[in-house]
């Protein structure tokens, strides 16, 4: 059993690394567990770009020195606050630069179990080591929440996978691949498949494909900026509200928060992706999946269009169908601990400081979108979340009493 630390951080993505930087600056002892930037490094396809603008893709740094802009300047990479998409490669490298520059020590193993004990928490690592912490922050991103629609549940992994298992789509060169979905992940996966030699087509139940507009520059006339502000998650008044006012969002009625967390900033493609999709490969909208079955080394789909069912055949199906967060899918939470956590729409219900109903247990990232809004699904939400958590953790951490000597 190790010595008691102030905080254990579970996860080492943008939220976890950001929190570690703030805790270190505050002088709090912590241990951090996870694989740094693992979702981005191992579960996103090469050639991908982030939807967020450059200014909205920063990890939260207590000094404001370790920004994406400064990383690109230091390493000679192209960057702009607006209008230049952030590549996956640059973002992963930026996360590594941030970790090294802030001196963040991440222990690269997973947390297998978290138990609540009197006045502390006990974490069991994948190695079997046990760690004690006064407080715990779960910042695991979306790795545990990849969803494949039930219609595909009987298909083997050789024929059907989630988009998150592919970091190199060139392996599908020459194959017929169907991508299911209508959001950024589906559109970009299909585009990358096409560009890597696959015969790609996209199937979506949505009636059409939505595209985000080009970013609105900040030097527009005042009336234009007031009517349609540009914010971290995009343009428009509602997007500005979600981006900049999570503190207000949490006071909306419960049903409204649940609905907005599910539907706001719904499926849409980035403006820079549109020319790589339209006219490049078949896109079938208004198609609802009816059945799926394996036929030898291929898969057949029954797709309903109006009252008619059509059959599609492919070598593989990739489901770019999202990551709906659900607390029951976090394997590191013990059954007893999970049952003590109040929930909202299957996610932890957290207060203004991101603390759950279990004192000392915090959650961050997409898991708390129904509590603090859609911004928590994006890197842009990290700054608000970690500053609120750090202030609360710092205020509730017991400090050693220093007794002065005789003068």
Coordinates of C-alpha atoms in Angstrom, one line a residue:
X1 CA 0.0 0.0 0.0
X2 CA 1.4 3.4 -1.0
X3 CA 1.3 6.6 1.0
X4 CA -1.9 8.7 0.9
X5 CA -1.9 11.3 -1.9
X6 CA -4.2 14.2 -2.1
X7 CA -5.7 13.3 -5.5
X8 CA -5.7 10.3 -7.9
X9 CA -6.4 11.2 -11.5
X10 CA -7.9 8.4 -13.6
X11 CA -7.3 9.2 -17.2
X12 CA -4.5 11.0 -19.2
X13 CA -6.3 12.7 -22.0
X14 CA -6.8 16.5 -22.4
X15 CA -8.9 16.8 -19.3
X16 CA -6.6 14.6 -17.2
X17 CA -3.4 16.3 -18.3
X18 CA -5.0 19.7 -17.8
X19 CA -6.0 18.9 -14.3
X20 CA -2.6 17.5 -13.4
X21 CA -1.0 20.8 -14.6
X22 CA -3.3 22.8 -12.3
X23 CA -2.9 20.5 -9.3
X24 CA 0.9 20.6 -9.7
X25 CA 0.8 24.4 -9.8
X26 CA -1.4 24.4 -6.6
X27 CA 1.2 22.3 -4.8
X28 CA -1.2 19.3 -4.3
X29 CA 0.2 15.8 -4.3
X30 CA -1.3 13.5 -6.9
X31 CA -0.8 10.4 -8.9
X32 CA -2.1 10.1 -12.5
X33 CA -2.9 6.8 -14.2
X34 CA -3.6 6.1 -17.9
X35 CA -2.1 6.2 -21.4
X36 CA -1.4 9.8 -22.4
X37 CA -3.7 11.0 -25.2
X38 CA -4.6 7.3 -25.9
X39 CA -8.0 8.0 -27.5
X40 CA -6.4 10.4 -30.0
X41 CA -3.3 8.3 -30.5
X42 CA -4.8 4.8 -30.8
X43 CA -8.5 5.3 -31.7
X44 CA -8.6 8.0 -34.3
X45 CA -7.6 7.4 -38.0
X46 CA -4.5 8.9 -39.5
X47 CA -5.2 11.9 -41.6
X48 CA -8.0 13.1 -39.3
X49 CA -8.6 16.7 -38.3
X50 CA -10.3 18.1 -35.3
X51 CA -13.5 20.0 -35.8
X52 CA -12.6 22.7 -33.2
X53 CA -10.7 25.8 -34.2
X54 CA -7.1 26.3 -33.2
X55 CA -7.9 28.7 -30.4
X56 CA -10.5 26.2 -29.0
X57 CA -8.1 23.2 -29.0
X58 CA -5.9 24.2 -26.1
X59 CA -5.3 22.0 -23.1
X60 CA -5.8 24.1 -19.9
X61 CA -2.6 25.6 -18.7
X62 CA -2.4 27.5 -15.5
X63 CA 0.0 30.1 -17.0
X64 CA -1.3 30.2 -20.5
X65 CA 2.1 29.4 -21.9
X66 CA 1.6 25.9 -23.1
X67 CA -0.9 26.6 -25.8
X68 CA -1.4 25.0 -29.2
X69 CA -0.2 28.2 -30.8
X70 CA 3.0 28.2 -28.9
X71 CA 3.6 24.6 -29.6
X72 CA 3.2 25.2 -33.4
X73 CA 5.5 28.2 -33.2
X74 CA 8.1 26.3 -31.4
X75 CA 8.0 23.3 -33.7
X76 CA 7.5 25.2 -37.0
X77 CA 4.0 23.9 -37.7
X78 CA 1.1 25.7 -39.5
X79 CA -1.4 27.3 -37.1
X80 CA -4.1 29.9 -37.0
X81 CA -6.7 30.7 -34.4
X82 CA -9.4 30.5 -37.1
X83 CA -9.7 28.7 -40.5
X84 CA -6.8 26.2 -40.3
X85 CA -8.0 22.7 -39.3
X86 CA -5.9 21.1 -36.5
X87 CA -4.5 17.8 -37.6
X88 CA -4.6 14.7 -35.4
X89 CA -0.9 14.4 -35.6
X90 CA -0.3 18.0 -34.4
X91 CA -2.8 17.6 -31.6
X92 CA -1.3 14.3 -30.3
X93 CA 2.2 15.8 -30.5
X94 CA 0.9 18.9 -28.7
X95 CA -0.4 16.7 -25.9
X96 CA 3.0 15.1 -25.5
X97 CA 4.7 18.5 -25.6
X98 CA 2.3 19.8 -23.0
X99 CA 2.9 16.9 -20.7
X100 CA 6.7 17.2 -20.9
X101 CA 6.7 21.0 -20.7
X102 CA 4.6 21.0 -17.6
X103 CA 6.6 18.1 -16.0
X104 CA 3.6 15.8 -15.6
X105 CA 4.4 12.3 -14.5
X106 CA 1.8 9.8 -15.8
X107 CA 1.9 6.2 -14.6
X108 CA 1.0 4.3 -17.8
X109 CA -1.3 1.6 -16.3
X110 CA -5.0 1.4 -15.9
X111 CA -7.1 1.6 -12.8
X112 CA -9.0 -1.7 -12.3
X113 CA -11.0 -0.8 -9.3
X114 CA -12.0 2.1 -7.0
X115 CA -13.4 1.5 -3.6
X116 CA -14.5 4.1 -1.0
X117 CA -13.0 3.7 2.4
X118 CA -13.5 5.8 5.6
X119 CA -12.0 9.2 4.8
X120 CA -10.2 8.0 1.6
X121 CA -10.4 6.0 -1.6
X122 CA -8.5 2.9 -2.5
X123 CA -7.6 2.3 -6.1
X124 CA -6.3 -1.1 -7.4
X125 CA -4.1 -0.8 -10.5
X126 CA -3.9 -3.3 -13.3
X127 CA -0.5 -4.4 -11.9
X128 CA -2.2 -5.2 -8.6
X129 CA -0.7 -2.3 -6.7
X130 CA -3.1 -0.4 -4.3
X131 CA -3.1 3.3 -4.1
X132 CA -4.8 5.5 -1.4
X133 CA -6.0 9.0 -2.2
X134 CA -8.1 11.5 -0.3
X135 CA -9.9 12.5 -3.5
X136 CA -10.4 11.0 -7.0
X137 CA -11.1 12.6 -10.3
X138 CA -12.4 10.3 -13.1
X139 CA -11.5 11.9 -16.5
X140 CA -11.5 9.0 -18.9
X141 CA -12.9 10.6 -22.0
X142 CA -15.1 8.4 -24.2
X143 CA -13.0 5.2 -24.7
X144 CA -15.4 3.1 -22.7
X145 CA -18.6 4.3 -24.5
X146 CA -18.2 3.3 -28.1
X147 CA -21.7 2.2 -29.3
X148 CA -22.5 -0.2 -32.1
X149 CA -26.3 -0.4 -32.9
X150 CA -28.0 -3.5 -31.8
X151 CA -28.9 -4.6 -35.4
X152 CA -25.2 -5.5 -35.8
X153 CA -24.9 -7.4 -32.5
X154 CA -24.6 -10.8 -34.1
X155 CA -21.9 -9.9 -36.6
X156 CA -18.3 -10.9 -35.9
X157 CA -15.6 -8.2 -35.6
X158 CA -14.2 -9.4 -39.0
X159 CA -17.3 -7.9 -40.6
X160 CA -18.4 -5.1 -38.3
X161 CA -16.4 -2.7 -36.1
X162 CA -16.8 0.7 -34.4
X163 CA -14.8 3.6 -36.0
X164 CA -12.8 3.9 -32.8
X165 CA -10.8 0.6 -33.4
X166 CA -9.2 2.0 -36.6
X167 CA -6.2 4.2 -36.6
X168 CA -5.2 3.3 -40.2
X169 CA -7.9 3.0 -42.8
X170 CA -5.4 2.1 -45.6
X171 CA -5.9 -1.6 -44.7
X172 CA -9.3 -1.4 -46.4
X173 CA -7.7 -0.6 -49.8
X174 CA -9.8 -2.3 -52.6
X175 CA -12.6 -3.4 -50.2
X176 CA -16.3 -2.5 -50.3
X177 CA -16.9 -0.7 -47.0
X178 CA -20.2 0.8 -45.6
X179 CA -19.9 3.5 -43.0
X180 CA -23.0 4.0 -40.8
X181 CA -23.7 7.5 -39.4
X182 CA -24.1 11.1 -40.4
X183 CA -21.8 13.0 -38.1
X184 CA -18.2 14.2 -38.4
X185 CA -16.7 10.8 -37.6
X186 CA -18.8 9.0 -40.2
X187 CA -18.2 11.6 -42.9
X188 CA -14.4 11.8 -42.3
X189 CA -14.1 8.0 -42.0
X190 CA -15.8 7.6 -45.3
X191 CA -13.7 10.3 -46.9
X192 CA -10.5 8.7 -45.6
X193 CA -11.5 5.3 -46.8
X194 CA -12.2 6.6 -50.2
X195 CA -8.8 8.5 -50.3
X196 CA -7.1 5.3 -49.2
X197 CA -8.4 3.2 -52.0
X198 CA -11.6 1.6 -50.5
X199 CA -14.9 1.6 -52.3
X200 CA -16.7 3.5 -49.6
X201 CA -20.3 4.5 -49.2
X202 CA -22.2 6.1 -46.3
X203 CA -25.6 5.1 -45.0
X204 CA -27.5 7.3 -42.6
X205 CA -31.0 7.5 -41.2
X206 CA -30.8 11.3 -41.2
X207 CA -32.8 12.9 -44.0
X208 CA -29.8 14.8 -45.1
X209 CA -26.2 15.7 -44.3
X210 CA -25.6 18.9 -42.2
X211 CA -22.5 21.0 -42.7
X212 CA -21.0 23.5 -40.4
X213 CA -20.3 26.9 -42.0
X214 CA -16.9 28.5 -42.2
X215 CA -15.7 30.2 -39.0
X216 CA -16.7 33.8 -38.6
X217 CA -13.7 36.0 -38.0
X218 CA -13.6 38.0 -34.8
X219 CA -12.9 41.4 -36.5
X220 CA -16.4 41.6 -37.9
X221 CA -18.6 44.7 -37.2
X222 CA -20.0 44.7 -33.7
X223 CA -23.6 44.2 -34.7
X224 CA -22.6 41.1 -36.7
X225 CA -20.7 39.7 -33.7
X226 CA -23.6 40.3 -31.4
X227 CA -26.1 38.7 -33.8
X228 CA -24.0 35.6 -34.5
X229 CA -21.0 35.4 -32.1
X230 CA -18.1 33.0 -32.8
X231 CA -17.3 30.8 -29.8
X232 CA -15.3 27.8 -28.8
X233 CA -17.8 25.3 -30.2
X234 CA -18.8 27.3 -33.3
X235 CA -20.9 30.2 -34.3
X236 CA -24.4 31.3 -33.2
X237 CA -26.0 32.4 -30.0
X238 CA -26.9 29.0 -28.7
X239 CA -23.4 27.7 -29.4
X240 CA -21.9 30.7 -27.7
X241 CA -24.1 30.0 -24.6
X242 CA -23.0 26.3 -24.5
X243 CA -19.4 27.4 -25.0
X244 CA -19.1 30.2 -22.5
X245 CA -21.7 29.7 -19.8
X246 CA -21.6 26.2 -18.4
X247 CA -22.1 27.8 -15.0
X248 CA -25.6 29.0 -16.2
X249 CA -26.4 25.8 -18.1
X250 CA -26.4 23.8 -14.9
X251 CA -29.3 25.8 -13.5
X252 CA -31.6 24.9 -16.5
X253 CA -34.4 22.5 -15.7
X254 CA -33.2 18.9 -15.6
X255 CA -35.2 17.8 -18.6
X256 CA -33.8 20.7 -20.7
X257 CA -30.2 19.8 -19.7
X258 CA -30.7 16.2 -20.7
X259 CA -32.2 17.1 -24.0
X260 CA -29.6 19.7 -24.9
X261 CA -26.7 17.4 -23.8
X262 CA -28.1 14.8 -26.2
X263 CA -29.0 17.0 -29.2
X264 CA -27.1 20.2 -29.2
X265 CA -24.3 20.5 -31.8
X266 CA -25.9 17.4 -33.4
X267 CA -24.5 15.4 -36.4
X268 CA -22.7 17.7 -38.8
X269 CA -19.6 17.8 -40.9
X270 CA -16.8 20.3 -40.7
X271 CA -16.8 22.9 -43.5
X272 CA -13.3 21.9 -44.7
X273 CA -14.5 18.3 -45.2
X274 CA -17.4 19.0 -47.5
X275 CA -15.4 19.0 -50.8
X276 CA -13.9 15.6 -49.8
X277 CA -17.4 14.0 -49.5
X278 CA -19.9 15.5 -51.9
X279 CA -19.7 13.8 -55.3
X280 CA -16.8 11.6 -54.2
X281 CA -18.6 8.4 -53.1
X282 CA -22.3 7.3 -52.6
X283 CA -24.1 8.9 -49.7
X284 CA -27.5 7.3 -48.8
X285 CA -29.6 9.4 -46.5
X286 CA -33.0 8.6 -45.1
X287 CA -32.0 4.9 -44.9
X288 CA -33.0 3.1 -41.7
X289 CA -31.2 -0.2 -40.9
X290 CA -33.6 -3.1 -40.7
X291 CA -31.4 -6.2 -40.4
X292 CA -27.8 -7.4 -40.9
X293 CA -26.4 -10.8 -41.4
X294 CA -23.1 -12.4 -42.4
X295 CA -22.9 -14.2 -45.7
X296 CA -19.6 -16.0 -45.9
X297 CA -16.9 -13.4 -45.8
X298 CA -19.3 -10.5 -46.5
X299 CA -22.1 -8.7 -44.7
X300 CA -25.6 -8.0 -46.0
X301 CA -27.7 -5.1 -44.7
X302 CA -31.4 -4.7 -45.0
X303 CA -32.0 -1.0 -45.3
X304 CA -35.5 0.5 -45.2
X305 CA -36.3 3.5 -47.5
X306 CA -39.9 4.5 -47.0
X307 CA -41.9 1.3 -47.2
X308 CA -39.2 -0.5 -49.2
X309 CA -36.3 -2.6 -47.9
X310 CA -33.2 -2.7 -50.0
X311 CA -30.2 -5.1 -49.6
X312 CA -26.7 -3.7 -49.5
X313 CA -23.6 -6.0 -49.5
X314 CA -20.1 -5.1 -48.3
X315 CA -16.9 -6.6 -47.1
X316 CA -17.0 -4.6 -43.9
X317 CA -19.3 -2.2 -42.0
X318 CA -17.8 0.6 -39.8
X319 CA -20.2 2.1 -37.3
X320 CA -19.4 5.7 -36.7
X321 CA -22.3 5.9 -34.3
X322 CA -20.9 7.8 -31.4
X323 CA -20.0 7.4 -27.7
X324 CA -23.1 7.9 -25.5
X325 CA -21.7 8.1 -22.0
X326 CA -23.1 5.8 -19.4
X327 CA -21.7 5.4 -15.8
X328 CA -22.4 1.6 -15.8
X329 CA -19.8 1.2 -18.5
X330 CA -17.0 2.4 -16.3
X331 CA -15.4 -0.9 -15.2
X332 CA -13.2 0.7 -12.5
X333 CA -16.1 1.8 -10.3
X334 CA -17.0 -0.8 -7.7
X335 CA -20.6 -1.8 -7.5
X336 CA -20.9 -0.3 -4.1
X337 CA -19.4 3.0 -5.2
X338 CA -21.5 3.2 -8.4
X339 CA -24.7 2.6 -6.4
X340 CA -23.8 5.6 -4.2
X341 CA -23.5 8.0 -7.1
X342 CA -26.6 10.0 -8.0
X343 CA -27.2 10.1 -11.7
X344 CA -28.8 12.2 -14.4
X345 CA -29.7 10.4 -17.7
X346 CA -27.3 7.5 -16.8
X347 CA -24.4 9.9 -16.0
X348 CA -23.0 11.2 -12.7
X349 CA -24.9 14.2 -11.4
X350 CA -22.2 16.6 -10.3
X351 CA -22.3 20.0 -8.6
X352 CA -20.8 23.3 -9.6
X353 CA -17.3 22.0 -8.7
X354 CA -17.8 18.7 -10.6
X355 CA -18.0 16.8 -7.3
X356 CA -20.5 13.9 -7.3
X357 CA -22.8 12.8 -4.5
X358 CA -19.9 10.8 -3.1
X359 CA -17.8 13.4 -1.3
X360 CA -14.3 13.6 -2.8
X361 CA -15.2 11.8 -6.1
X362 CA -15.2 14.0 -9.2
X363 CA -16.0 13.4 -12.8
X364 CA -15.0 15.5 -15.9
X365 CA -15.5 15.4 -19.6
X366 CA -18.4 13.9 -21.7
X367 CA -19.8 12.1 -18.6
X368 CA -20.9 15.4 -17.1
X369 CA -22.5 17.0 -20.2
X370 CA -26.1 16.7 -18.7
X371 CA -24.8 18.6 -15.7
X372 CA -22.6 21.3 -17.3
X373 CA -23.6 21.2 -21.0
X374 CA -22.3 20.1 -24.4
X375 CA -19.0 21.9 -24.0
X376 CA -17.9 19.1 -21.8
X377 CA -17.8 16.8 -24.9
X378 CA -15.0 19.0 -26.3
X379 CA -11.4 19.9 -25.4
X380 CA -12.6 23.5 -25.0
X381 CA -14.5 22.6 -21.8
X382 CA -11.4 21.4 -20.0
X383 CA -10.3 24.9 -18.9
X384 CA -13.6 25.6 -17.0
X385 CA -13.8 22.1 -15.6
X386 CA -10.3 21.9 -14.2
X387 CA -10.3 25.4 -12.7
X388 CA -13.5 24.7 -10.8
X389 CA -12.2 21.3 -9.6
X390 CA -8.8 22.5 -8.6
X391 CA -10.3 25.4 -6.6
X392 CA -12.6 23.0 -4.8
X393 CA -9.9 20.3 -4.2
X394 CA -7.4 22.9 -3.0
X395 CA -10.0 24.3 -0.5
X396 CA -10.9 20.9 0.9
X397 CA -7.4 19.5 1.2
X398 CA -5.9 19.4 4.7
X399 CA -2.6 21.2 4.9
X400 CA 0.1 20.5 7.4
X401 CA 0.3 23.0 10.2
X402 CA 3.6 24.8 10.3
X403 CA 4.7 25.8 13.8
X404 CA 7.1 28.7 13.8
X405 CA 10.2 28.6 16.1
X406 CA 11.3 31.1 18.6
X407 CA 12.3 34.5 17.2

